Coordinates of C-alpha atoms in Angstrom, one line a residue:
Chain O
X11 CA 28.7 -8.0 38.7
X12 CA 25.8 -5.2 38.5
X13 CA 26.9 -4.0 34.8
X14 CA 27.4 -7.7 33.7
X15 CA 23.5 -8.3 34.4
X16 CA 22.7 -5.5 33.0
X17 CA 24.6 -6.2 29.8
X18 CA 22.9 -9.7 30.2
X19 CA 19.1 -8.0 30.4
X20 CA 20.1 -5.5 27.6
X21 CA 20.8 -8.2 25.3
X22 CA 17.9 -10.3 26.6
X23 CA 15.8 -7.6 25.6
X24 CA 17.1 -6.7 22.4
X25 CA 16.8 -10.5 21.0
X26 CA 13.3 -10.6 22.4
X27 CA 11.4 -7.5 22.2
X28 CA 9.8 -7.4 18.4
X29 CA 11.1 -4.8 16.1
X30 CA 8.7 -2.1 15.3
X31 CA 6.2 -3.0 13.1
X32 CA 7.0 -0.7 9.6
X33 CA 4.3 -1.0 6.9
X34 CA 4.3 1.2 4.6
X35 CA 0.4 1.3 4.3
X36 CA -2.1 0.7 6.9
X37 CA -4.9 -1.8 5.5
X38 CA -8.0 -3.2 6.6
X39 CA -10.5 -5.7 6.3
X40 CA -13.7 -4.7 8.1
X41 CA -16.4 -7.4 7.7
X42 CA -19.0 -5.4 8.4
X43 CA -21.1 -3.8 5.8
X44 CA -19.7 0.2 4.4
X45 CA -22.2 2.2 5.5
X46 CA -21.8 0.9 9.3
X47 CA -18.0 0.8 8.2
X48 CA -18.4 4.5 7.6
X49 CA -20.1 5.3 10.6
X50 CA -17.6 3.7 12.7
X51 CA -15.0 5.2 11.0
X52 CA -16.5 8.5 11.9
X53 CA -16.6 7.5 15.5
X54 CA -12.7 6.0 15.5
X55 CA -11.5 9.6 14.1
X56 CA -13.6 11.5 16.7
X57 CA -12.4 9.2 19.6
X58 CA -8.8 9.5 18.8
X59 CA -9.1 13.1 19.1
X60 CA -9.5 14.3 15.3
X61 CA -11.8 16.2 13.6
X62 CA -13.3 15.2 10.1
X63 CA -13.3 17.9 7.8
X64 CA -14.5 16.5 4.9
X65 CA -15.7 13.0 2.7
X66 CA -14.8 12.9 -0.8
X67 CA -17.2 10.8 -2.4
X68 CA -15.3 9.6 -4.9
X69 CA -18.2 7.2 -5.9
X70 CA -20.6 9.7 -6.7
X71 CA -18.4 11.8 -8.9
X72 CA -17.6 8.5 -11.1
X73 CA -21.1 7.4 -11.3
X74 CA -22.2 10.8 -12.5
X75 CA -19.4 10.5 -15.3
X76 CA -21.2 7.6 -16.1
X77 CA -18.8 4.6 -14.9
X78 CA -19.7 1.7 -12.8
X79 CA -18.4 1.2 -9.0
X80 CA -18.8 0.5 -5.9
X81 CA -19.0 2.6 -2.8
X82 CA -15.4 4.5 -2.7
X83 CA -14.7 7.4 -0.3
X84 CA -12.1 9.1 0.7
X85 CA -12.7 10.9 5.1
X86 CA -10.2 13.9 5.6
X87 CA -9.3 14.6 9.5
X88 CA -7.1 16.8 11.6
X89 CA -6.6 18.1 15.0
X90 CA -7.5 21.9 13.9
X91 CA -5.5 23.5 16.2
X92 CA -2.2 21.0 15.3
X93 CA -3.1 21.7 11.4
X94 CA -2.5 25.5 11.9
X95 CA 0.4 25.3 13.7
X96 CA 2.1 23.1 11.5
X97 CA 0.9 24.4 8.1
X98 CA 2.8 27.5 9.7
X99 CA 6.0 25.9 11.4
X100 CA 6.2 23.8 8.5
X101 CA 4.4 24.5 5.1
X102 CA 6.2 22.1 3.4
X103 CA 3.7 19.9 5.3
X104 CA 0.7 21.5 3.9
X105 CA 0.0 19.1 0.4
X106 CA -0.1 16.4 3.3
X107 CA -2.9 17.9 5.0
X108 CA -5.1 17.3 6.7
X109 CA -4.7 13.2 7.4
X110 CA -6.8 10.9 5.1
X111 CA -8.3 7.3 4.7
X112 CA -9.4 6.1 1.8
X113 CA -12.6 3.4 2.4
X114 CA -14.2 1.2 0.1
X115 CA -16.5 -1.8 -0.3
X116 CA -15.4 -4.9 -1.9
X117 CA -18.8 -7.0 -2.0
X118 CA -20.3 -7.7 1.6
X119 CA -16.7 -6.2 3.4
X120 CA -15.7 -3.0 4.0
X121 CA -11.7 -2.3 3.0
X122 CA -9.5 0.9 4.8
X123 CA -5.9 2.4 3.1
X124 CA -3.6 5.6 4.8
X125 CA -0.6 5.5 4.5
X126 CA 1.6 4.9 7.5
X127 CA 2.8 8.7 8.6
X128 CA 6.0 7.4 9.7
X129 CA 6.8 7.0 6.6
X130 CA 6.6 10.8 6.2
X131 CA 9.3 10.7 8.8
X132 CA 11.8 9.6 5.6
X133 CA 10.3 12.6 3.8
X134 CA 10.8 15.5 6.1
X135 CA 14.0 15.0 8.8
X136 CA 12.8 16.8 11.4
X137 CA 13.1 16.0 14.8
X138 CA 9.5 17.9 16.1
X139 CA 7.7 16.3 13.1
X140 CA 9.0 12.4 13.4
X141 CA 7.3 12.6 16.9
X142 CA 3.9 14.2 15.2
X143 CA 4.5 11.6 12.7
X144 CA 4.8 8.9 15.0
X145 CA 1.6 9.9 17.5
X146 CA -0.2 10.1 13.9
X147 CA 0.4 6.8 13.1
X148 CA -0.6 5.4 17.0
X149 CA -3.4 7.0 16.4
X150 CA -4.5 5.2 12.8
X151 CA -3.2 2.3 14.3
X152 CA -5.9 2.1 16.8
X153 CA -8.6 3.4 14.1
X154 CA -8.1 0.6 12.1
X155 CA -7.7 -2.1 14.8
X156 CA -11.2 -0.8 16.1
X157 CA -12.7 -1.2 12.3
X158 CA -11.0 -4.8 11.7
X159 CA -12.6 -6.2 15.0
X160 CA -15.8 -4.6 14.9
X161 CA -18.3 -7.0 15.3
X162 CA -21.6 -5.0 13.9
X163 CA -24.2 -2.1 16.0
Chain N
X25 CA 19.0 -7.3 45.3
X26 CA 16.1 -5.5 44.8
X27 CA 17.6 -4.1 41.6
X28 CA 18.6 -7.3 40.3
X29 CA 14.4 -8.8 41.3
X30 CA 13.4 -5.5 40.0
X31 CA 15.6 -5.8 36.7
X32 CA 14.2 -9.6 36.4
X33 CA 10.5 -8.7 36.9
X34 CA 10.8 -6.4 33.8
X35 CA 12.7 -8.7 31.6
X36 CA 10.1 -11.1 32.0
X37 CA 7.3 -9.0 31.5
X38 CA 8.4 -8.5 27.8
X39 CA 10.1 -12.2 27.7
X40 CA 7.0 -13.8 28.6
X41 CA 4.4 -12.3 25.9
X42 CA 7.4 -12.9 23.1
X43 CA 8.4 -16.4 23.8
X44 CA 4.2 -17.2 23.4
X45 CA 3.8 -19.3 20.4
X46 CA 2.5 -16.4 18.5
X47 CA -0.9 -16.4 16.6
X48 CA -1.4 -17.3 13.3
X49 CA -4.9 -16.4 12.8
X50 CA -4.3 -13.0 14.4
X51 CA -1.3 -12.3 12.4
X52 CA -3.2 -13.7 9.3
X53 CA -5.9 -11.3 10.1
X54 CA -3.7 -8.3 10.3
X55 CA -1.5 -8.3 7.9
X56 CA -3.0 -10.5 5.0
X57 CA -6.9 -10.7 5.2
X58 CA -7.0 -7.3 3.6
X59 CA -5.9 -8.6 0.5
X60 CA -6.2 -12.6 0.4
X61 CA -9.7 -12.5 2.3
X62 CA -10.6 -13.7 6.0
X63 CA -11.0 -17.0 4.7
X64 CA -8.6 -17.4 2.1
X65 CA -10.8 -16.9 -0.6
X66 CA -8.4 -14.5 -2.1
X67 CA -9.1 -10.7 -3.6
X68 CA -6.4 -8.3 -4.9
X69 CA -4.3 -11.6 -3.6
X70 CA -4.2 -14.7 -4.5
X71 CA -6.9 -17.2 -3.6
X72 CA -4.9 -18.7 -1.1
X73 CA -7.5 -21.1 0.4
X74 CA -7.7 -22.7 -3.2
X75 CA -7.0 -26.5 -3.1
X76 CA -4.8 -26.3 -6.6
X77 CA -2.8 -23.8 -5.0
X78 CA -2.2 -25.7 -1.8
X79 CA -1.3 -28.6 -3.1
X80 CA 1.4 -27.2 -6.1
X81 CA 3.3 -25.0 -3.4
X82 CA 5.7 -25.9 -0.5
X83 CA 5.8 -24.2 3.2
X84 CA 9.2 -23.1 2.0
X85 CA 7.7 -21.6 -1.0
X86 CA 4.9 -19.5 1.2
X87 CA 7.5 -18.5 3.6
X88 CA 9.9 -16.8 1.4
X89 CA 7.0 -15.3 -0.3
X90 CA 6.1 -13.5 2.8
X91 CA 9.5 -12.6 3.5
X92 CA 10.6 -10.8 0.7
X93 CA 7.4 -10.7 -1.0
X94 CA 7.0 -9.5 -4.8
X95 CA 9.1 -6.5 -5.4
X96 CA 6.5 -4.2 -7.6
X97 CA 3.5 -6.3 -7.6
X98 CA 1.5 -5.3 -4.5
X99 CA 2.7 -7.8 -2.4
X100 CA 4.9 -6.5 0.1
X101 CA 7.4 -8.7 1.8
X102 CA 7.1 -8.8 5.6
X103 CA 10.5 -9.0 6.6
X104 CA 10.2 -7.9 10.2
X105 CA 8.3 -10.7 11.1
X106 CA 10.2 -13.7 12.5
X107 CA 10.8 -17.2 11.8
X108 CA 8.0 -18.3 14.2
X109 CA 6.1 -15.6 13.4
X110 CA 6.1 -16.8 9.3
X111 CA 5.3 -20.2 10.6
X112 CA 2.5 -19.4 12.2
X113 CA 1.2 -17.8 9.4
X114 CA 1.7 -20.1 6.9
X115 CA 0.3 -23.1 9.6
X116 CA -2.9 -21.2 9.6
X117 CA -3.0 -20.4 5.3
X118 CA -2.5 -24.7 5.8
X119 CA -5.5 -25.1 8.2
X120 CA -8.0 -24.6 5.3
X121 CA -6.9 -27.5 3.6
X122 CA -6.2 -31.0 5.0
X123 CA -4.2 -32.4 1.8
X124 CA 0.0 -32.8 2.5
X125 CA 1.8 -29.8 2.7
X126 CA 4.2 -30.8 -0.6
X127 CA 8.3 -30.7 -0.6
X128 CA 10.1 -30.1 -3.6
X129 CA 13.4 -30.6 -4.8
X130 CA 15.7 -27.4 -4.8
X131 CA 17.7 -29.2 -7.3
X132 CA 17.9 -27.3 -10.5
X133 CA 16.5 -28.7 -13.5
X134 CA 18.8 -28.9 -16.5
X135 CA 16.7 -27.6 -20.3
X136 CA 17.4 -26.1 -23.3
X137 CA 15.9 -22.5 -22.4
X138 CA 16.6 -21.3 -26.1
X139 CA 13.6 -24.0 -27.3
X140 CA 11.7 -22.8 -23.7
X141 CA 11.5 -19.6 -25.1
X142 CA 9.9 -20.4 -28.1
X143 CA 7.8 -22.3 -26.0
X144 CA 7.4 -19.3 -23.6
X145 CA 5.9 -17.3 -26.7
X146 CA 3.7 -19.7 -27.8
X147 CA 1.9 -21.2 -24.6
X148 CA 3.0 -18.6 -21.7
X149 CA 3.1 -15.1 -22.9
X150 CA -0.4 -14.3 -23.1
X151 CA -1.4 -14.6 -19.9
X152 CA 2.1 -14.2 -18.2
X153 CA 3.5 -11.6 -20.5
X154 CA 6.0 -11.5 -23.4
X155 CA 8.8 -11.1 -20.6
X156 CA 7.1 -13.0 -17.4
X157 CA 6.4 -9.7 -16.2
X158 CA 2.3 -11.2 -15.1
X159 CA -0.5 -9.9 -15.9
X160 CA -1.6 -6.0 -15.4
X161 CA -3.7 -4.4 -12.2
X162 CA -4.2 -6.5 -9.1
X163 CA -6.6 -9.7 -8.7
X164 CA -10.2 -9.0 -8.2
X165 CA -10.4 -5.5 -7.3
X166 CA -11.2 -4.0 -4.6
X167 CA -13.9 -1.6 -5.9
X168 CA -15.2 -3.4 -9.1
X169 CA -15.7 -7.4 -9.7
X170 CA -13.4 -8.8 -12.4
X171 CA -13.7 -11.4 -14.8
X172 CA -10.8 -13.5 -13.4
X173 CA -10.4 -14.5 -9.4
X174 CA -6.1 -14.0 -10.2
X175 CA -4.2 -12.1 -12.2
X176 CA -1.4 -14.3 -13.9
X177 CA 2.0 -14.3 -11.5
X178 CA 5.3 -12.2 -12.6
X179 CA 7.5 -15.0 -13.5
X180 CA 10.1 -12.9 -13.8
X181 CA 9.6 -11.4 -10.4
X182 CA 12.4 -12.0 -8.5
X183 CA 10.4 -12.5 -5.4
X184 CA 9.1 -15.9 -7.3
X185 CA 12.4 -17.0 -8.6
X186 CA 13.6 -16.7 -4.8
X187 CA 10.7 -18.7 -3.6
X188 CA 9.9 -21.1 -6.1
X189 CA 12.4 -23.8 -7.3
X190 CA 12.5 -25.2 -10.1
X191 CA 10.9 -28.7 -9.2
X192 CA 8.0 -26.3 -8.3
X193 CA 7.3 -24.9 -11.4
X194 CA 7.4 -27.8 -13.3
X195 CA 5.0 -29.6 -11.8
X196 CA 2.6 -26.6 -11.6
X197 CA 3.4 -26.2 -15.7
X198 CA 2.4 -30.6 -15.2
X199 CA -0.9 -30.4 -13.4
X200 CA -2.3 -26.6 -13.9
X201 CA -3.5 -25.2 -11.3
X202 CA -7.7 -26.1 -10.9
X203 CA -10.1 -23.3 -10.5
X204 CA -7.2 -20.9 -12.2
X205 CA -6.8 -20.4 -15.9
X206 CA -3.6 -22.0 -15.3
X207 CA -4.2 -25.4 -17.5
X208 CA -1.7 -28.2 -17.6
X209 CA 0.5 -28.3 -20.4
X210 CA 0.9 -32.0 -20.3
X211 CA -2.7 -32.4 -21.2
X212 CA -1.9 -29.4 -24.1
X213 CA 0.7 -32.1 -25.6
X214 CA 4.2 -30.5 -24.0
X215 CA 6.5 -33.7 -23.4
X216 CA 8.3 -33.5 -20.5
X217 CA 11.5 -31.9 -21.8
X218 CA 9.1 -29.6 -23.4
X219 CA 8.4 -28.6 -19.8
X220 CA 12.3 -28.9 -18.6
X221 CA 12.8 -26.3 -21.2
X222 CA 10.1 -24.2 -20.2
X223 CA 11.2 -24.4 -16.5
X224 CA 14.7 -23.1 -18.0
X225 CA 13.5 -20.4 -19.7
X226 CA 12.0 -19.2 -16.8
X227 CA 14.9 -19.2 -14.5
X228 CA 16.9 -17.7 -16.8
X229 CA 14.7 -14.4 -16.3
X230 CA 17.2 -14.5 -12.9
X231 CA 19.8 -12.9 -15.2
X232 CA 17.7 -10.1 -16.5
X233 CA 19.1 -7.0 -14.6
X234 CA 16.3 -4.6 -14.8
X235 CA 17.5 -0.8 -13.3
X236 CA 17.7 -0.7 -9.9
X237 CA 14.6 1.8 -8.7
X238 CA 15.8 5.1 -7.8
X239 CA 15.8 5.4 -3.7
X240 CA 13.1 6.6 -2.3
X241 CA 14.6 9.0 -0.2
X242 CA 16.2 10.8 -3.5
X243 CA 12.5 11.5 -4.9
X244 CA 11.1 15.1 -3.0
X245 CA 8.3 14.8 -1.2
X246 CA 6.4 17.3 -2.5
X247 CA 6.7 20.3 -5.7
X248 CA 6.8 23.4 -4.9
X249 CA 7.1 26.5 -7.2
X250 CA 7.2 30.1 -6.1
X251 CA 4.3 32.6 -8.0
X252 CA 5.4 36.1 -9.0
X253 CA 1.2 37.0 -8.7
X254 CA -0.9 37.4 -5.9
X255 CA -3.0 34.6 -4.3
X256 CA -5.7 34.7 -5.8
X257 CA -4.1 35.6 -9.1
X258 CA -2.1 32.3 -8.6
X259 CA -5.1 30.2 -7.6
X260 CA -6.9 31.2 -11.0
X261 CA -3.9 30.3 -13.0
X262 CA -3.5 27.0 -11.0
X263 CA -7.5 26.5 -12.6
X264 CA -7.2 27.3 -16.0
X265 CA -4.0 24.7 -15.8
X266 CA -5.6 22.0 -14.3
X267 CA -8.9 22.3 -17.0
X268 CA -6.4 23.3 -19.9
X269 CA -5.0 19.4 -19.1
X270 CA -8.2 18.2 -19.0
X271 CA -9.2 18.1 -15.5
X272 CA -12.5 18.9 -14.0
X273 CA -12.5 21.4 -11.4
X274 CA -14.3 19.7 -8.4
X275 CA -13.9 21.8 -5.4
X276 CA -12.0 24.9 -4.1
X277 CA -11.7 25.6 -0.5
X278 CA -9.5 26.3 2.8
X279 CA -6.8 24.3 4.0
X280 CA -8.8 24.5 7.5
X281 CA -12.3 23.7 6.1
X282 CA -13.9 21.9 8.3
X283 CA -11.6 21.7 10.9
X284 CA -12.6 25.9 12.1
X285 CA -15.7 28.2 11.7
X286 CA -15.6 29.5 7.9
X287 CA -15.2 33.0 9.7
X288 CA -11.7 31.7 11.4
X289 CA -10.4 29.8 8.3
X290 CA -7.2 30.9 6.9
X291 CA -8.0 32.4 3.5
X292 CA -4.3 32.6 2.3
X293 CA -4.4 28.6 2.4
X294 CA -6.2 27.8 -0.7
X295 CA -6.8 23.8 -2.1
X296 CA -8.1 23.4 -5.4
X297 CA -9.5 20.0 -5.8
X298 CA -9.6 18.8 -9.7
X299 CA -10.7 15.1 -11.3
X300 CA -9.9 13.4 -14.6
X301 CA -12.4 11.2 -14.3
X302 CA -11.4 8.5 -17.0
X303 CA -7.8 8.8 -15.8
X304 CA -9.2 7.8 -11.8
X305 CA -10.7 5.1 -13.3
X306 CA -7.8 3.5 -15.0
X307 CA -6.5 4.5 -12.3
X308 CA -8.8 2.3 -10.1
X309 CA -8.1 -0.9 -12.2
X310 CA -4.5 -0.6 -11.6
X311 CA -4.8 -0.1 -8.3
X312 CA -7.9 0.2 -6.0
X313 CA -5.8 2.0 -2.9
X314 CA -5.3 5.2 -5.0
X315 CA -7.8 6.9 -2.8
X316 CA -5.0 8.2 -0.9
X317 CA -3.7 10.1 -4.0
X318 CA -7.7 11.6 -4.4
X319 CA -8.6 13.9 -5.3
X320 CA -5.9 15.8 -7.5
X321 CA -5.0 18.8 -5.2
X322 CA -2.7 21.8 -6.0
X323 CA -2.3 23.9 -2.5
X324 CA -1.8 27.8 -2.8
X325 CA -0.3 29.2 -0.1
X326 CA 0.7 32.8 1.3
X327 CA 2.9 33.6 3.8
X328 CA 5.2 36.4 4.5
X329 CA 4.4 38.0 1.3
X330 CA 5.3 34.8 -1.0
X331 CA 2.9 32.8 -2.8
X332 CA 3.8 29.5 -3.1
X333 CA 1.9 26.8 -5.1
X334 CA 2.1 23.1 -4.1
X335 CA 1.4 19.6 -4.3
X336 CA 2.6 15.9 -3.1
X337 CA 5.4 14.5 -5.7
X338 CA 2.9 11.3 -6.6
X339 CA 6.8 9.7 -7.8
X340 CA 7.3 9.6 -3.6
X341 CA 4.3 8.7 -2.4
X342 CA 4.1 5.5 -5.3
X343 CA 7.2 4.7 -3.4
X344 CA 5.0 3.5 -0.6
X345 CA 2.4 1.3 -2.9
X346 CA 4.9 -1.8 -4.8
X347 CA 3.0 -1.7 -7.7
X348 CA 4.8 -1.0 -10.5
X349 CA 1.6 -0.2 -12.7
X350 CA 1.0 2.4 -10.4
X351 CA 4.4 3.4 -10.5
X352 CA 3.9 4.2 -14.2
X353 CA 0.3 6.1 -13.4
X354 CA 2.5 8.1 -11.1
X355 CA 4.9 9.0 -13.2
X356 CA 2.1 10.8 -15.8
X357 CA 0.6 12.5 -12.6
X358 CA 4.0 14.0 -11.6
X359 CA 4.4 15.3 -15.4
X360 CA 0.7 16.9 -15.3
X361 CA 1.6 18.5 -12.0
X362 CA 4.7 19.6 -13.2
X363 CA 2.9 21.2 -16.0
X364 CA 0.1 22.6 -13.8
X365 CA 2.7 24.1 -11.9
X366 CA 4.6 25.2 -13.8
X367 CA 2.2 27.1 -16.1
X368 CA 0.5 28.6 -13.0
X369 CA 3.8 30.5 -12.2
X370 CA 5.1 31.2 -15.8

């Protein structure tokens, strides 16, 4: 009787719980302006426990080659002590280093792209890594949720 | 007893939340504002909110199109959503308009596709391309305004030939599509067979077998050569490669800068960052989310003794975009990588 309900709530489950969610990109639609965009970007990283290393203004350089855009960047973060350990553990990591979101204005909105780190999971079949992967991708997750309900300072 | 109340409590906890009618606007929000707009007002998507586009499609039409999507062009097809979940979407995309939702026929229409071609050529190609393959790069960009608010459709997508039946496209080829350069071709002078014929040719791009994409999972991850120099010998070479090809050296710097004091960084982990600047911008047009492949990057590493130089496989990581165009962009990157590569450790 007790393995028959179980069965019962084991199949229950299965036909009701959602299947994991498995975009291959993470994008975003903040309505508020970039620069604010930016700054909460900034924020999202720092709360989630990252560090930013580094903004590539990819704007800047193609305005200075004389080409018209808009604002385009490109924020690089990583947990510094994580990086090291698994540029070590596993240098075939490294060209994946350290995380990065691209962010870019399209008129009054503000638009985020990464790439979903599970995905990485199908590039490297390691068991340590698919859970690095997956606390990675948790982690943007809530980044980008913050910056698509963010209702302005 | 308690087990079985116990067992119950937590079934429900997840039944409950799932068997919600779940929220359109939330969903729309999530997964297609980013490209279609908040309202609808469209973007590297189509203009979904647009009353010509309402009225010429069916809720069949949009649901298919969200579950399989457009293999290659951007659109990506959401096939883990469910039935209610699809409705819900497509009953909020309906909200913005009050017109009738419109049924077609699934019937297919008989034509002479031999005369559609001709036709094809004459009225179709130039926006829709010579084979229905649509029109190049994405709608309005994301970083730069474009002259057009769509990009002509892939007829020969089979994403579209799975949603759209034929009853469809004929009476979009009928009345146009307002607000799109989509005209109608009745008012151009095409009879109605004229248009039967049309509607043939375009089905009959379902028995076009283009090669199947290699797998994903076949393409490495990243390329990796071994140097017979030293680091910093090797991150030289890797310089005069990148600028011999035309790039612009941008930046060269730790793996762990910015993450550690400059004094702590690992100086056997060295990035050089390089740009073609003309290539990013093409780049750009064909697809605005190539930030994640910027800047160009070759890694040199050192460990143990071996210097190895490095750098994503831009084949894989296209895998991830559906857009062909890119696909193509990719391609040259992974042949100037190789190249950079290569000569680096000659």
């Amino acid at each position: 009787m007790r393995n028959r309900l179980l069965s019962t709530l084991v199949l229950l489950l299965a036909a009701v719980i959602p299947p994991a969610q498995a975009q291959d990109l993470f994008m975003v639609r903040s309505r508020l302006p970039f620069a604010e965009t930016m700054l909460m970007l900034q924020e999202a990283v720092s709360d989630q426990g990252y560090k930013l290393s580094r903004v590539q203004r990819v704007d800047v350089g193609l305005t200075n080659m004389g080409y018209e855009t808009d604002k385009y960047r490109v924020v690089f973060f990583g947990k510094p002590d994580q990086v090291r350990r698994l540029s070590e553990t596993h240098p075939e990591l490294i060209p994946y280093l350290p995380l990065k979101i691209a962010i870019f204005a399209e008129e009054t909105d503000t638009l985020l792209v990464a790439a979903n780190p599970r995905r990485l999971a199908e590039f490297y079949d390691d068991e340590e890594l698919r859970g690095v992967f997956a606390q990675w991708a948790d982690d943007m997750q809530v980044m980008m949720d913050k910056l698509q309900n963010a209702e302005g300072m | 007893m308690w087990l079985r109340v116990i067992l119950v409590a937590i079934v429900m906890s997840f039944v409950a939340p799932a068997m919600a009618a779940p929220d359109g606007a939330r969903l729309y929000r999530r997964l297609c504002s980013v490209c279609h707009g908040d309202d609808g007002n469209g973007g590297v998507g189509v203009p979904l909110r647009l009353p010509a586009f309402q009225s010429s499609v069916s809720d069949a039409y949009l649901k298919k199109t969200i579950k399989h999507g457009r293999p290659g062009r951007i659109m990506p097809a959401f096939d883990y959503l469910n039935e209610a979940e699809v409705q819900a979407i497509v009953d909020h995309i309906r909200g913005w308009n009050e017109g009738k939702r419109p049924g077609f026929s699934q019937a297919r229409i008989r034509g002479d596709a031999g005369h559609g071609a001709k036709l094809f050529a004459k009225h179709c190609a130039q926006c829709h391309g010579e084979n229905g393959q649509g029109g190049h790069g994405t709608g309005v960009t994301f970083s730069r305004p474009r002259d057009l608010p769509i990009i002509a459709p892939a007829l020969n997508n089979p994403g579209f030939l799975a949603a759209a039946p034929d009853a469809m496209i004929k009476a979009t080829l009928e009345k146009g599509r307002e607000g799109t350069p989509m005209v109608s071709f009745r008012k151009q002078g095409l009879s109605e067979q004229d248009i039967n014929d049309l509607v043939a040719y375009v089905r009959s791009f379902e028995q076009q077998h283009p090669e199947p994409d290699r797998l994903a999972q076949e393409i490495e991850p990243i390329l990796v050569y071994e140097s017979p120099y030293g680091l910093e010998e090797t991150v030289e070479a890797v310089k005069r490669a990148a600028v011999g090809r035309n790039f612009r050296l941008i930046r060269e710097q730790t793996l762990e800068n910015g993450l550690f004091p400059e004094d702590q960084e690992n100086d056997r982990q060295v990035i050089v960052y390089f740009c073609n600047f003309n290539f990013l911008y093409d780049a750009l047009a064909v697809d605005p989310r190539v930030g994640l492949f910027l800047p160009c990057r070759v890694t040199v590493v050192e460990q143990q003794g071996r210097v190895k130089v490095m750098s994503i496989n831009p084949k894989r990581l296209s895998t991830l975009f559906n857009n062909e165009n890119l696909n193509q962009a990719c391609d040259h990157m992974y042949q100037l990588y190789t190249e950079i590569l290569e000569e680096a450790t000659f």
